[in-house]
């Protein structure tokens, strides 16, 4: 196996990975950086983000408001020291992107424009039309190529962390073009491998979001934090799950049921609020809007369509000019994928899995408990998102914590020498064996696609928008069984060059591990908080569960669960309303 010696290795070249790479290169030009990605960087999921990135910029907004919106939106499960750091850094990071060439949309007077977003009391979401993620990622990518110390390994699939002498000292990765396994030896490692939406059947996520980074850290003994918190986005296109940005509602789109009734007025989504809207309505937090869909469905007031139950998003009153100017991609997507032109027609939508609040446990410096290992972006849990992320906080999080991961990983690399090559290469050989075993297995009749479908179905049915003890227990049992069956899966395709069967099989393996942690964490949390709603435990229980859950990998057995106090600095848990605070 070839060994590539470098100083910092980064798994993932989306918004978080590129931000981290640039930070290392800027601060420590002498350090060599290996940037590994299973797809070409511009195909990372960050490119698909539409709505925008939050950061206080307008005089009528305030850091306090951003803090309280985030903490209350997260149902007080956010670590408040991390939120404070995040909101302070947010405008600086977004301005830095502006200087690097990000074409933020403008007001008539030339100032940066911001739009309203769900759960945010004030307008603070910076956007570049409805292609914000594309422009952010492109800006980061073009900036990254200025730095000679960043060496890219595109289309390399990373499989395992290398832990030697109690420190993380590299990763193994398969070069997909040749099928060869390579060992990247480094003094620090950053995981920025994105989320895990593909565990579920309906998701806005790109097909590459398969929990690989989470599973790598988990198997290496790093706990996964708050995995039970899964965000549904209320407006995905039925069938494909493609997202229609919250910007649709931010710009004035409304949701109506089969009677054409604006049903959100019947639900408690936040108090009347002085700023333009009378009630939160369509701009209530995502979890509440998705739950309202479920209730409408129970009452038989959703619309039956060829894709199953949907509700309608009405944007017709916005007019063609505004839709073309502010939401061109939305018009294109709705017309192409469900045949509904929002200028003239109602667009069918339904809740779809969008974002994982949980992930690799890190502290405020993006450091995990394993020395030398850092994590940032959607695969990580700092946590600023708590039990429910507010839309547009994630893109900014990539910048703030990607940079922080880069800074601290660089410091670690500078002060820690490599340890013995022989132990590292032994670990590499063990990792390669895991892959070789897949090639050697005989056909047992187990089919990887059946396993994926089984996982998708059991998570949606048992660990979806609403959960119960029974539904979760059944999901845990099913995932246990699927993990067992996974050990018998063999590869139909044993070739080396671009073996997609191999990659897909490994991705399903990663997802089963993350799903396992998720299902057990959800079963154990007998309260309702944010996106985790238990019909059998409808209330929040701060006494027992104002805590992060930590799931530790236990091989074949169920994960070991532990709990960690939430950092509360200046907002005591209160009723979840806009503006947060003691209300
Ligand atoms: C459709 C959509 C719209 C969104 N809109 C918004 C929005 O408007 N505002 C907002 O704040 N948030 C939004 N989000 C959320 C936000 O975009 C994501 O959380 C964020 O972009 C994730 O960035 P990331 O860098 O963590 O991961 P990604 O951008 O997903 O990148 C992951 C990287 O890891 C690599 N990788 C993964 N596994 C491996 C492996 N095994 N080996 C090697 N490489 C690997 C991939 O190749 C990729 O480069 C949206 C999400 C979606 C899906």
Coordinates of C-alpha atoms and ligand atoms in Angstrom, one line a residue:
X1 CA 0.0 0.0 0.0
X2 CA 1.4 3.4 -0.9
X3 CA 1.9 5.8 2.0
X4 CA 1.4 9.5 1.3
X5 CA 3.1 11.6 4.0
X6 CA 1.5 14.9 4.8
X7 CA 0.9 17.2 7.8
X8 CA -2.9 17.7 7.9
X9 CA -5.3 15.5 6.1
X10 CA -8.9 16.7 5.5
X11 CA -11.7 14.3 4.6
X12 CA -14.3 16.3 2.6
X13 CA -14.0 19.3 0.2
X14 CA -17.4 20.9 0.7
X15 CA -17.9 24.2 2.5
X16 CA -16.4 23.0 5.8
X17 CA -13.5 21.1 4.3
X18 CA -12.5 24.0 2.0
X19 CA -12.7 26.5 4.7
X20 CA -10.5 24.4 6.9
X21 CA -8.0 23.8 4.2
X22 CA -7.7 27.6 3.5
X23 CA -7.4 28.3 7.2
X24 CA -4.5 25.9 7.5
X25 CA -2.8 27.2 4.4
X26 CA -3.2 30.8 5.4
X27 CA -1.9 30.4 8.9
X28 CA 0.8 27.8 8.4
X29 CA 2.1 27.8 4.8
X30 CA 4.8 25.4 5.7
X31 CA 2.3 22.6 6.5
X32 CA 1.4 20.2 3.7
X33 CA -2.4 19.6 3.3
X34 CA -4.1 16.6 1.7
X35 CA -7.7 17.4 0.8
X36 CA -9.6 14.2 0.1
X37 CA -13.0 14.1 -1.5
X38 CA -15.1 11.3 -2.9
X39 CA -16.5 13.7 -5.5
X40 CA -15.0 16.6 -7.3
X41 CA -15.2 19.5 -4.7
X42 CA -17.8 21.5 -6.6
X43 CA -20.1 18.5 -6.5
X44 CA -20.2 18.5 -2.6
X45 CA -23.7 19.1 -1.2
X46 CA -22.9 22.6 -0.2
X47 CA -23.4 23.5 -3.9
X48 CA -27.1 22.7 -3.6
X49 CA -27.9 25.2 -0.8
X50 CA -30.3 27.8 -2.1
X51 CA -31.5 30.1 0.6
X52 CA -28.5 31.7 2.2
X53 CA -26.3 32.2 5.2
X54 CA -27.1 34.0 8.5
X55 CA -25.0 36.8 10.0
X56 CA -26.1 40.1 11.6
X57 CA -25.5 43.0 9.3
X58 CA -28.4 45.4 9.5
X59 CA -28.7 48.2 12.0
X60 CA -32.1 47.0 13.3
X61 CA -30.7 43.6 14.0
X62 CA -28.5 42.6 16.9
X63 CA -26.1 39.9 18.1
X64 CA -28.5 39.3 21.0
X65 CA -31.4 38.6 18.7
X66 CA -29.3 36.1 16.6
X67 CA -28.2 34.4 19.8
X68 CA -31.7 34.1 21.2
X69 CA -33.3 33.0 18.0
X70 CA -30.6 30.3 17.7
X71 CA -30.9 29.1 21.3
X72 CA -34.7 29.1 21.4
X73 CA -34.9 27.6 17.9
X74 CA -32.6 24.8 19.2
X75 CA -35.0 24.2 22.2
X76 CA -32.1 25.1 24.6
X77 CA -29.9 22.1 23.6
X78 CA -27.3 24.5 22.0
X79 CA -24.1 25.1 23.8
X80 CA -24.4 28.8 24.4
X81 CA -20.7 29.6 24.5
X82 CA -20.4 28.1 21.0
X83 CA -23.5 30.0 19.8
X84 CA -21.9 33.3 21.1
X85 CA -18.7 32.6 19.2
X86 CA -20.7 31.6 16.1
X87 CA -22.8 34.8 15.9
X88 CA -19.8 37.0 16.6
X89 CA -17.8 35.4 13.8
X90 CA -20.7 35.1 11.3
X91 CA -20.6 38.6 9.8
X92 CA -16.8 38.5 9.6
X93 CA -16.8 35.3 7.7
X94 CA -19.5 36.4 5.3
X95 CA -17.6 39.6 4.7
X96 CA -14.5 37.7 4.1
X97 CA -16.3 35.7 1.4
X98 CA -17.4 39.0 -0.1
X99 CA -13.8 40.0 -0.4
X100 CA -12.9 36.7 -2.0
X101 CA -15.5 37.4 -4.7
X102 CA -18.8 35.9 -3.5
X103 CA -21.5 37.8 -5.4
X104 CA -24.0 38.5 -2.6
X105 CA -27.3 39.9 -3.9
X106 CA -27.6 43.6 -3.4
X107 CA -30.2 46.2 -2.4
X108 CA -30.9 49.1 -4.8
X109 CA -28.4 51.3 -2.8
X110 CA -25.6 48.7 -3.3
X111 CA -25.6 47.3 0.2
X112 CA -25.7 43.6 0.9
X113 CA -29.3 42.4 0.8
X114 CA -30.7 40.1 3.5
X115 CA -33.9 38.1 3.6
X116 CA -36.1 36.7 6.3
X117 CA -35.7 33.0 7.3
X118 CA -37.8 30.7 9.5
X119 CA -37.3 31.2 13.2
X120 CA -35.1 34.3 12.7
X121 CA -36.8 37.4 14.2
X122 CA -35.0 39.8 11.9
X123 CA -33.8 39.8 8.3
X124 CA -30.2 38.5 8.5
X125 CA -29.9 35.9 5.8
X126 CA -27.3 36.9 3.1
X127 CA -28.0 35.3 -0.2
X128 CA -26.9 35.1 -3.8
X129 CA -30.3 34.8 -5.6
X130 CA -31.4 31.2 -4.8
X131 CA -28.0 29.7 -5.6
X132 CA -26.2 30.8 -2.4
X133 CA -24.5 27.4 -1.9
X134 CA -23.1 27.4 -5.4
X135 CA -21.6 30.8 -5.1
X136 CA -20.2 30.2 -1.6
X137 CA -18.6 26.9 -2.6
X138 CA -17.3 28.3 -5.8
X139 CA -15.7 31.2 -3.9
X140 CA -14.1 28.9 -1.5
X141 CA -12.9 26.6 -4.2
X142 CA -11.3 29.3 -6.3
X143 CA -9.7 30.7 -3.2
X144 CA -8.3 27.3 -2.2
X145 CA -6.5 26.8 -5.5
X146 CA -4.3 29.9 -4.8
X147 CA -2.5 27.9 -2.1
X148 CA 0.2 25.5 -3.3
X149 CA 0.3 23.7 0.0
X150 CA -3.2 22.3 -0.6
X151 CA -3.0 19.1 -2.6
X152 CA -6.3 17.7 -3.8
X153 CA -7.2 14.0 -4.0
X154 CA -10.5 14.1 -5.8
X155 CA -12.5 10.9 -6.2
X156 CA -10.8 9.2 -3.3
X157 CA -13.1 7.4 -0.9
X158 CA -11.9 7.5 2.7
X159 CA -12.6 4.4 4.7
X160 CA -10.9 4.5 8.2
X161 CA -9.1 6.6 10.6
X162 CA -5.6 5.6 11.6
X163 CA -5.1 5.8 15.4
X164 CA -1.7 5.2 16.7
X165 CA -0.2 5.9 20.2
X166 CA -3.6 7.3 21.2
X167 CA -3.6 9.9 18.5
X168 CA -5.3 10.2 15.2
X169 CA -2.5 10.1 12.6
X170 CA -4.1 9.6 9.3
X171 CA -6.7 7.9 7.1
X172 CA -7.0 5.2 4.5
X173 CA -8.7 6.0 1.2
X174 CA -9.5 4.1 -2.0
X175 CA -8.4 5.8 -5.2
X176 CA -11.6 5.2 -7.1
X177 CA -10.0 5.3 -10.5
X178 CA -7.7 2.4 -9.8
X179 CA -9.2 0.7 -6.7
X180 CA -5.9 1.0 -4.9
X181 CA -5.9 1.7 -1.2
X182 CA -3.7 4.5 0.0
X183 CA -2.5 5.4 3.4
X184 CA -2.4 9.1 4.2
X185 CA -0.1 9.6 7.2
X186 CA -0.6 12.9 9.0
X187 CA -0.1 14.7 12.2
X188 CA -3.7 15.9 12.4
X189 CA -6.9 14.9 10.7
X190 CA -10.1 17.0 10.0
X191 CA -13.3 15.2 9.1
X192 CA -15.6 17.5 7.1
X193 CA -17.6 14.7 5.3
X194 CA -21.1 16.2 5.5
X195 CA -24.4 14.8 6.6
X196 CA -26.4 11.6 6.4
X197 CA -29.8 12.3 4.8
X198 CA -29.6 9.2 2.7
X199 CA -30.5 7.1 5.7
X200 CA -34.0 8.2 5.0
X201 CA -36.2 7.5 1.9
X202 CA -37.2 11.1 1.2
X203 CA -34.4 13.6 1.5
X204 CA -33.2 16.9 0.0
X205 CA -29.7 15.6 0.4
X206 CA -27.4 14.7 -2.5
X207 CA -26.7 11.0 -2.9
X208 CA -23.2 11.4 -1.4
X209 CA -24.5 12.3 2.1
X210 CA -24.1 8.8 3.6
X211 CA -22.6 9.3 7.1
X212 CA -19.1 8.2 6.1
X213 CA -17.3 10.7 8.3
X214 CA -19.6 10.0 11.3
X215 CA -19.1 6.3 11.0
X216 CA -15.3 6.6 10.7
X217 CA -15.1 8.6 13.9
X218 CA -17.6 6.4 15.7
X219 CA -15.8 3.2 14.9
X220 CA -12.6 4.8 16.1
X221 CA -14.2 5.4 19.5
X222 CA -15.3 9.0 19.2
X223 CA -18.9 9.4 20.4
X224 CA -21.7 10.6 18.1
X225 CA -23.6 13.4 19.8
X226 CA -27.4 14.2 19.7
X227 CA -28.0 11.8 16.8
X228 CA -31.7 11.6 17.6
X229 CA -32.2 15.1 16.2
X230 CA -33.1 14.9 12.5
X231 CA -34.5 17.9 10.7
X232 CA -37.3 17.6 8.3
X233 CA -37.8 20.4 5.9
X234 CA -41.4 21.2 5.3
X235 CA -41.1 22.0 1.6
X236 CA -39.5 19.2 -0.5
X237 CA -40.8 18.2 -3.8
X238 CA -42.6 14.8 -3.6
X239 CA -41.0 12.0 -5.4
X240 CA -37.5 13.3 -5.6
X241 CA -37.2 15.1 -2.3
X242 CA -35.6 18.1 -4.1
X243 CA -35.7 21.1 -1.8
X244 CA -37.7 24.3 -2.4
X245 CA -35.9 26.8 -0.3
X246 CA -37.3 28.5 2.7
X247 CA -36.7 31.6 0.6
X248 CA -40.0 30.7 -1.1
X249 CA -41.8 31.4 2.1
X250 CA -39.4 34.2 3.1
X251 CA -40.4 36.0 -0.1
X252 CA -44.1 35.5 0.7
X253 CA -45.2 32.1 -0.5
X254 CA -48.0 30.4 1.6
X255 CA -49.0 26.8 2.4
X256 CA -52.5 25.7 1.8
X257 CA -54.3 22.4 2.4
X258 CA -56.7 20.5 0.1
X259 CA -59.5 23.1 0.9
X260 CA -57.2 26.0 -0.1
X261 CA -57.1 26.9 3.6
X262 CA -53.9 28.5 5.1
X263 CA -53.8 25.9 7.8
X264 CA -50.8 27.1 9.7
X265 CA -53.0 29.7 11.4
X266 CA -54.4 26.8 13.4
X267 CA -51.1 25.8 14.9
X268 CA -49.0 27.3 17.7
X269 CA -45.8 28.3 15.9
X270 CA -44.8 31.2 18.0
X271 CA -46.5 34.3 19.4
X272 CA -47.8 37.3 17.5
X273 CA -44.7 39.2 16.6
X274 CA -44.4 42.9 15.9
X275 CA -42.2 42.6 12.9
X276 CA -43.9 42.5 9.5
X277 CA -45.8 39.2 10.1
X278 CA -48.7 39.1 12.5
X279 CA -48.0 35.4 13.3
X280 CA -45.0 33.2 12.5
X281 CA -47.1 31.1 10.1
X282 CA -45.0 30.0 7.1
X283 CA -41.9 31.4 8.8
X284 CA -42.2 29.3 11.9
X285 CA -39.4 26.8 12.6
X286 CA -39.0 23.8 10.3
X287 CA -39.8 21.2 12.9
X288 CA -43.1 22.8 13.8
X289 CA -44.1 23.2 10.2
X290 CA -43.3 19.6 9.4
X291 CA -45.3 18.5 12.4
X292 CA -48.3 20.6 11.2
X293 CA -48.2 18.7 8.0
X294 CA -48.4 15.4 10.0
X295 CA -51.5 16.7 11.9
X296 CA -53.2 17.9 8.7
X297 CA -52.5 14.4 7.3
X298 CA -54.1 12.8 10.3
X299 CA -57.2 15.0 9.9
X300 CA -57.4 14.0 6.2
X301 CA -56.8 17.6 5.0
X302 CA -53.7 16.9 2.8
X303 CA -54.0 16.5 -0.9
X304 CA -53.7 13.0 -2.4
X305 CA -51.4 13.0 -5.4
X306 CA -49.6 10.5 -7.5
X307 CA -46.6 10.9 -5.2
X308 CA -48.7 10.3 -2.0
X309 CA -50.0 13.0 0.4
X310 CA -48.9 16.5 -0.2
X311 CA -49.9 20.1 0.6
X312 CA -49.7 23.1 -1.7
X313 CA -47.2 25.9 -1.8
X314 CA -48.9 29.0 -3.3
X315 CA -46.5 31.6 -4.8
X316 CA -48.8 32.9 -7.6
X317 CA -49.4 36.2 -5.8
X318 CA -45.7 37.0 -5.9
X319 CA -45.8 37.6 -9.6
X320 CA -43.6 36.5 -12.5
X321 CA -41.1 39.4 -12.0
X322 CA -40.3 38.7 -8.4
X323 CA -40.2 34.9 -8.9
X324 CA -37.8 35.3 -11.8
X325 CA -35.6 37.7 -9.9
X326 CA -35.5 36.1 -6.4
X327 CA -36.4 32.5 -7.0
X328 CA -35.3 31.5 -10.5
X329 CA -34.1 28.0 -9.5
X330 CA -37.3 27.3 -7.6
X331 CA -39.3 28.0 -10.8
X332 CA -37.1 25.8 -12.8
X333 CA -37.1 22.9 -10.3
X334 CA -40.9 23.0 -9.7
X335 CA -41.6 23.2 -13.5
X336 CA -39.1 20.4 -14.3
X337 CA -39.8 17.9 -11.5
X338 CA -43.5 18.2 -10.7
X339 CA -44.7 20.0 -13.8
X340 CA -46.0 23.0 -11.8
X341 CA -45.0 26.6 -12.8
X342 CA -45.2 28.6 -9.5
X343 CA -46.1 31.7 -11.5
X344 CA -49.4 30.2 -12.5
X345 CA -49.9 27.0 -10.5
X346 CA -49.9 25.5 -7.0
X347 CA -46.8 23.5 -6.2
X348 CA -47.1 20.2 -4.4
X349 CA -44.7 19.8 -1.4
X350 CA -44.2 17.5 1.6
X351 CA -41.8 17.3 4.5
X352 CA -38.5 15.6 3.7
X353 CA -35.3 14.8 5.7
X354 CA -33.0 17.7 5.4
X355 CA -30.3 18.0 8.0
X356 CA -28.6 16.1 10.9
X357 CA -28.3 18.3 14.0
X358 CA -26.2 15.5 15.6
X359 CA -22.8 14.3 14.6
X360 CA -19.2 13.8 15.7
X361 CA -18.8 15.2 19.2
X362 CA -16.5 18.2 19.2
X363 CA -15.7 21.0 21.6
X364 CA -15.8 24.7 20.8
X365 CA -12.4 24.4 19.0
X366 CA -13.7 21.7 16.7
X367 CA -11.6 19.2 18.6
X368 CA -12.9 15.7 19.2
X369 CA -12.0 13.7 22.3
X370 CA -9.4 11.8 20.2
X371 CA -6.2 13.8 20.1
X372 CA -5.3 15.0 16.6
X373 CA -8.9 14.5 15.3
X374 CA -11.0 17.5 14.4
X375 CA -14.5 17.7 12.8
X376 CA -16.5 20.5 11.3
X377 CA -19.6 21.1 9.2
X378 CA -22.7 18.9 9.1
X379 CA -20.9 15.7 10.2
X380 CA -19.9 17.5 13.4
X381 CA -21.9 18.5 16.5
X382 CA -20.4 21.5 18.3
X383 CA -23.3 22.2 19.1
X384 CA -24.8 25.4 17.9
X385 CA -28.0 23.8 16.4
X386 CA -29.3 22.0 19.5
X387 CA -32.4 20.1 18.9
X388 CA -33.4 22.0 15.8
X389 CA -31.2 24.1 13.4
X390 CA -32.5 27.4 12.2
X391 CA -32.4 27.7 8.4
X392 CA -29.3 29.6 7.1
X393 CA -27.2 29.0 10.2
X394 CA -25.5 25.9 8.7
X395 CA -23.7 27.6 5.8
X396 CA -22.3 30.1 8.2
X397 CA -21.3 27.3 10.6
X398 CA -19.2 25.7 7.8
X399 CA -17.2 28.9 7.6
X400 CA -16.8 29.6 11.3
X401 CA -16.1 26.1 12.5
X402 CA -14.3 25.0 9.3
X403 CA -11.8 27.8 9.9
X404 CA -11.6 26.9 13.6
X405 CA -10.9 23.3 12.8
X406 CA -8.2 24.4 10.4
X407 CA -6.6 26.6 13.0
X408 CA -6.5 24.1 15.8
X409 CA -5.5 21.2 13.6
X410 CA -2.6 23.2 12.3
X411 CA -1.5 24.0 15.8
X412 CA -1.7 20.3 16.7
X413 CA 0.3 19.3 13.7
X414 CA 3.0 21.9 14.5
X415 CA 3.4 20.6 18.0
X416 CA 3.1 16.8 17.5
X417 CA 5.7 14.8 15.6
X418 CA 4.8 11.7 13.7
X419 CA 5.0 8.5 15.6
X420 CA 6.5 5.2 14.5
X421 CA 5.8 4.3 10.9
X422 CA 5.5 0.6 11.6
X423 CA 2.5 0.9 13.8
X424 CA 0.8 3.3 11.4
X425 CA 1.4 1.0 8.5
X426 CA 0.1 -2.0 10.5
X427 CA -3.1 0.0 11.1
X428 CA -3.4 0.8 7.4
X429 CA -3.1 -2.9 6.6
X430 CA -5.9 -3.7 9.0
X431 CA -8.1 -1.1 7.3
X432 CA -7.3 -2.5 3.9
X433 CA -8.3 -6.0 5.2
X434 CA -11.8 -4.7 5.9
X435 CA -12.2 -3.8 2.2
X436 CA -10.5 -7.0 1.0
X437 CA -12.9 -9.1 3.0
X438 CA -15.8 -7.6 1.1
X439 CA -14.2 -8.9 -2.1
X440 CA -13.5 -12.4 -0.7
X441 CA -17.1 -13.1 0.5
X442 CA -19.1 -15.7 -1.2
X443 CA -22.6 -14.9 -2.5
X444 CA -25.0 -15.5 0.5
X445 CA -28.0 -14.1 -1.3
X446 CA -27.9 -10.9 0.8
X447 CA -28.5 -7.8 -1.4
X448 CA -27.1 -4.4 -0.5
X449 CA -30.1 -2.5 -2.0
X450 CA -32.5 -4.5 0.1
X451 CA -30.6 -3.6 3.2
X452 CA -30.6 0.1 2.3
X453 CA -34.4 0.0 1.6
X454 CA -34.9 -1.8 4.9
X455 CA -33.0 1.0 6.7
X456 CA -34.9 3.8 4.8
X457 CA -38.3 2.3 5.6
X458 CA -37.7 1.5 9.3
X459 CA -36.2 5.0 10.0
X460 CA -39.1 6.8 8.3
X461 CA -41.7 4.6 10.0
X462 CA -40.2 4.4 13.4
X463 CA -37.9 7.4 13.8
X464 CA -39.6 10.0 11.6
X465 CA -41.5 13.2 12.4
X466 CA -43.2 11.6 15.4
X467 CA -41.9 8.7 17.4
X468 CA -43.0 6.4 20.2
X469 CA -41.4 3.8 22.4
X470 CA -42.8 1.0 20.3
X471 CA -42.0 2.5 17.0
X472 CA -38.4 3.2 18.1
X473 CA -37.9 -0.2 19.6
X474 CA -39.0 -1.8 16.4
X475 CA -36.6 0.4 14.4
X476 CA -33.7 -0.5 16.8
X477 CA -34.5 -4.2 16.3
X478 CA -34.6 -3.8 12.6
X479 CA -31.4 -2.0 12.4
X480 CA -29.8 -4.6 14.7
X481 CA -30.9 -7.2 12.2
X482 CA -29.8 -5.3 9.2
X483 CA -26.3 -4.8 10.7
X484 CA -26.1 -8.6 11.1
X485 CA -27.2 -9.2 7.5
X486 CA -24.6 -6.6 6.4
X487 CA -21.8 -8.9 7.6
X488 CA -22.9 -11.3 4.9
X489 CA -23.1 -8.9 2.0
X490 CA -20.8 -9.7 -0.9
X491 CA -19.8 -7.7 -3.9
X492 CA -21.5 -8.5 -7.2
X493 CA -18.8 -6.5 -9.0
X494 CA -15.2 -7.4 -8.1
X495 CA -13.4 -5.1 -10.5
X496 CA -11.0 -2.4 -9.5
X497 CA -11.7 0.6 -11.7
X498 CA -14.5 2.9 -10.5
X499 CA -16.2 0.1 -8.6
X500 CA -19.4 1.8 -7.6
X501 CA -20.7 -1.4 -6.2
X502 CA -17.9 -1.3 -3.6
X503 CA -18.4 2.3 -2.7
X504 CA -22.1 1.9 -2.4
X505 CA -21.7 -1.1 -0.2
X506 CA -19.3 0.8 2.1
X507 CA -21.7 3.8 2.2
X508 CA -24.6 1.6 3.3
X509 CA -22.3 0.2 6.0
X510 CA -21.6 3.8 7.2
X511 CA -25.3 4.6 7.2
X512 CA -26.2 1.5 9.2
X513 CA -23.7 2.5 12.0
X514 CA -25.1 6.1 12.1
X515 CA -28.7 4.8 12.0
X516 CA -27.9 2.5 14.9
X517 CA -26.6 5.4 17.0
X518 CA -29.6 7.5 16.0
X519 CA -32.3 4.9 16.8
X520 CA -30.9 4.0 20.2
X521 CA -30.3 7.7 21.2
X522 CA -33.9 8.4 20.2
X523 CA -35.3 5.4 22.1
X524 CA -33.5 6.5 25.3
X525 CA -34.6 10.2 25.1
X526 CA -38.1 10.0 26.8
X527 CA -39.1 13.6 26.2
X528 CA -40.0 15.8 23.2
X529 CA -37.6 18.5 22.3
X530 CA -37.1 20.3 19.0
X531 CA -37.2 17.9 16.1
X532 CA -37.4 14.9 18.5
X533 CA -41.1 14.5 19.1
X534 CA -42.4 11.5 21.2
X535 CA -46.1 11.0 21.1
X536 CA -45.7 9.0 24.4
X537 CA -43.6 11.8 26.0
X538 CA -45.1 15.0 24.6
X539 CA -43.3 17.4 27.0
X540 CA -39.8 18.6 27.3
X541 CA -38.1 17.3 30.4
X542 CA -35.3 19.6 31.4
X543 CA -34.6 17.9 34.6
X544 CA -33.6 14.7 33.0
X545 CA -32.8 15.7 29.4
X546 CA -31.3 19.1 29.3
X547 CA -28.3 17.1 28.2
X548 CA -26.5 16.1 25.0
X549 CA -26.6 12.4 24.3
X550 CA -23.4 10.6 23.4
X551 CA -23.5 7.3 21.6
X552 CA -20.3 5.1 21.8
X553 CA -19.6 2.3 19.4
X554 CA -19.7 -1.1 20.9
X555 CA -19.0 -3.4 17.9
X556 CA -21.8 -5.8 17.3
X557 CA -23.7 -4.7 20.5
X558 CA -26.0 -1.7 21.0
X559 CA -24.2 1.6 21.5
X560 CA -23.4 2.7 25.0
X561 CA -25.2 5.9 25.8
X562 CA -23.9 8.6 28.0
X563 CA -25.1 12.2 28.7
X564 CA -23.3 15.5 28.9
X565 CA -24.5 18.8 30.4
X566 CA -25.5 21.6 28.0
X567 CA -23.4 24.8 28.3
X568 CA -25.9 27.4 29.5
X569 CA -24.4 30.9 29.9
X570 CA -27.1 33.6 29.6
X571 CA -30.4 32.1 28.4
X572 CA -32.2 29.8 30.9
X573 CA -34.5 27.3 29.2
X574 CA -37.9 28.8 28.6
X575 CA -40.9 28.4 26.4
X576 CA -39.8 28.1 22.8
X577 CA -40.8 31.5 21.3
X578 CA -39.2 33.9 19.0
X579 CA -36.6 36.0 20.7
X580 CA -36.0 33.2 23.2
X581 CA -34.7 34.4 26.5
X582 CA -36.6 33.9 29.7
X583 CA -40.1 34.1 28.1
Ligands
LIG1 C1 -30.7 21.2 -0.9 C2 -30.1 21.8 0.3 C3 -30.2 23.2 0.6 C4 -29.7 23.7 1.7 N1 -29.8 25.1 1.9 C5 -29.2 25.7 2.9 C6 -29.2 27.1 3.1 O1 -29.8 27.8 2.3 N2 -28.6 27.6 4.2 C7 -27.9 26.9 5.1 O2 -27.4 27.4 6.0 N3 -27.9 25.5 4.9 C8 -28.5 24.9 3.9 N4 -28.4 23.6 3.7 C9 -27.5 22.8 4.6 C10 -26.1 23.0 4.2 O3 -26.0 23.2 2.9 C11 -25.2 21.8 4.6 O4 -25.4 21.4 5.9 C12 -23.8 22.0 4.3 O5 -23.6 22.5 3.0 C13 -22.9 20.8 4.6 O6 -21.6 21.2 4.2 P1 -20.3 20.2 4.6 O7 -19.1 20.9 4.1 O8 -20.4 19.8 6.0 O9 -20.6 18.9 3.7 P2 -20.8 18.7 2.1 O10 -20.9 20.0 1.4 O11 -21.9 17.7 2.0 O12 -19.4 18.1 1.7 C14 -19.0 16.8 2.2 C15 -17.7 16.5 1.5 O13 -17.2 15.2 2.1 C16 -16.8 14.4 1.1 N5 -16.9 13.0 1.6 C17 -17.9 12.4 2.2 N6 -17.6 11.1 2.5 C18 -16.4 10.9 2.1 C19 -15.5 9.8 2.1 N7 -15.9 8.6 2.6 N8 -14.3 9.9 1.5 C20 -13.9 11.1 0.9 N9 -14.7 12.2 0.9 C21 -15.9 12.1 1.5 C22 -17.6 14.7 -0.1 O14 -17.0 14.3 -1.3 C23 -17.8 16.2 0.0 O15 -16.6 16.9 -0.5 C24 -29.0 23.0 2.6 C25 -28.8 21.6 2.4 C26 -29.4 21.0 1.3 C27 -29.3 19.5 1.1

